[in-house]
Structure formats: structure tokens, C-alpha cells
Amino acid sequence: MKLYINTASNKQTIVKLGKRELIEESSQLHSQVLLKMIQKTLDNLGKKITDITEIEVFTGPGSFTGLRVGVAVANALGYALKIKVNG
């Protein structure tokens, strides 16, 4: 199952898992909501973190700090799950 992360905007965080998409419109920092959103999407689908087989992260253009948070989370998950990020 493919995980897609987009943290380019200062106003929203986007997580897609399979065909399910979750968009969080908030003033909170991406670092405070991103992992919770991924877990919420997994729970809604009845899946586990180990069901993720591929990770794609949006790399820009956008907010530098936001992009950095998305890439850092994607790389950490990719490393932990031993899967590639962005192919």
C-alpha cells in the first residue's frame, strides 16, 4: 500500500494511503499532526504500519520547513520499514 505525504502548504497537511485521503486544515505545525494523521488513516482502513510498501513525499515547491518535515518523516518511516522513499 502506497503512502503519500504532502506538507508543502503552511495551511494544510495531506496524507493519502491507498485510495483514502486525509486533509487537515489547521494552523498547527506539520510536525504536530503528520504522524497522527498517518495513524488515523491506517486505523480507518484497518491496516498496520507494516502494510505500507511504498512512500512518496511531495518535494516542492512549497514551504521549506514544511517540506523538510514531510521528507524527514518519510525517510524515517522508510528506514524503519526497510522500503524506498520516492522510488
CSV table of C-alpha atoms in Angstrom, one decimal:
chain,number,residue,atom,x,y,z
A,1,MET,CA,0.0,0.0,0.0
A,2,LYS,CA,1.4,3.4,-1.0
A,3,LEU,CA,1.7,6.3,1.5
A,4,TYR,CA,1.7,9.8,0.0
A,5,ILE,CA,2.7,12.8,2.2
A,6,ASN,CA,2.3,16.5,1.2
A,7,THR,CA,3.4,19.1,3.7
A,8,ALA,CA,4.2,21.9,1.2
A,9,SER,CA,1.5,24.3,2.3
A,10,ASN,CA,1.5,26.3,5.5
A,11,LYS,CA,-2.2,25.8,5.9
A,12,GLN,CA,-2.8,22.1,5.3
A,13,THR,CA,-1.3,18.7,5.6
A,14,ILE,CA,-2.3,15.9,3.1
A,15,VAL,CA,-1.9,12.2,3.7
A,16,LYS,CA,-3.0,9.6,1.2
A,17,LEU,CA,-3.0,5.9,1.9
A,18,GLY,CA,-4.2,3.7,-1.0
A,19,LYS,CA,-7.4,5.5,-2.1
A,20,ARG,CA,-8.1,7.1,1.2
A,21,GLU,CA,-7.1,10.8,1.5
A,22,LEU,CA,-7.0,12.9,4.7
A,23,ILE,CA,-6.5,16.6,4.6
A,24,GLU,CA,-6.0,18.5,7.8
A,25,GLU,CA,-6.7,22.3,7.5
A,26,SER,CA,-5.1,23.8,10.6
A,27,SER,CA,-2.7,26.3,12.0
A,28,GLN,CA,-0.8,23.6,13.8
A,29,LEU,CA,2.7,22.6,12.7
A,30,HIS,CA,3.1,19.7,10.3
A,31,SER,CA,5.3,18.0,12.9
A,32,GLN,CA,2.5,18.0,15.4
A,33,VAL,CA,-0.2,16.5,13.1
A,34,LEU,CA,1.5,14.4,10.4
A,35,LEU,CA,2.2,11.1,12.3
A,36,LYS,CA,-1.2,11.3,14.0
A,37,MET,CA,-2.8,11.7,10.5
A,38,ILE,CA,-0.9,8.6,9.2
A,39,GLN,CA,-2.0,6.6,12.2
A,40,LYS,CA,-5.6,7.7,11.9
A,41,THR,CA,-5.7,6.8,8.2
A,42,LEU,CA,-4.3,3.4,8.9
A,43,ASP,CA,-6.8,2.8,11.7
A,44,ASN,CA,-9.7,3.9,9.4
A,45,LEU,CA,-8.6,1.3,6.8
A,46,GLY,CA,-8.0,-1.4,9.4
A,47,LYS,CA,-4.3,-1.6,8.4
A,48,LYS,CA,-1.0,-1.6,10.2
A,49,ILE,CA,2.1,0.4,9.6
A,50,THR,CA,3.8,-2.7,8.2
A,51,ASP,CA,1.2,-2.7,5.4
A,52,ILE,CA,2.9,0.3,3.8
A,53,THR,CA,5.0,-0.9,0.9
A,54,GLU,CA,5.9,2.4,-0.8
A,55,ILE,CA,6.3,6.0,0.3
A,56,GLU,CA,6.0,9.1,-1.9
A,57,VAL,CA,6.6,12.5,-0.5
A,58,PHE,CA,6.0,15.8,-2.3
A,59,THR,CA,9.3,17.7,-2.6
A,60,GLY,CA,8.2,21.1,-3.7
A,61,PRO,CA,7.8,23.8,-4.4
A,62,GLY,CA,6.5,25.0,-1.1
A,63,SER,CA,7.4,26.0,2.5
A,64,PHE,CA,11.0,24.9,3.1
A,65,THR,CA,10.3,23.9,6.8
A,66,GLY,CA,7.1,22.1,5.8
A,67,LEU,CA,8.8,20.1,3.1
A,68,ARG,CA,11.6,19.3,5.4
A,69,VAL,CA,9.2,17.8,8.0
A,70,GLY,CA,7.5,15.7,5.3
A,71,VAL,CA,10.7,14.4,3.9
A,72,ALA,CA,12.1,13.6,7.4
A,73,VAL,CA,9.0,11.6,8.4
A,74,ALA,CA,9.0,9.8,5.0
A,75,ASN,CA,12.7,8.9,5.4
A,76,ALA,CA,12.3,7.8,9.0
A,77,LEU,CA,9.4,5.5,8.1
A,78,GLY,CA,11.2,4.2,5.0
A,79,TYR,CA,14.2,3.4,7.1
A,80,ALA,CA,12.2,1.7,9.8
A,81,LEU,CA,10.1,-0.3,7.4
A,82,LYS,CA,13.0,-1.0,5.0
A,83,ILE,CA,11.2,0.4,2.0
A,84,LYS,CA,12.2,3.0,-0.6
A,85,VAL,CA,11.0,6.6,-0.5
A,86,ASN,CA,10.1,8.2,-3.8
A,87,GLY,CA,11.1,5.1,-5.7
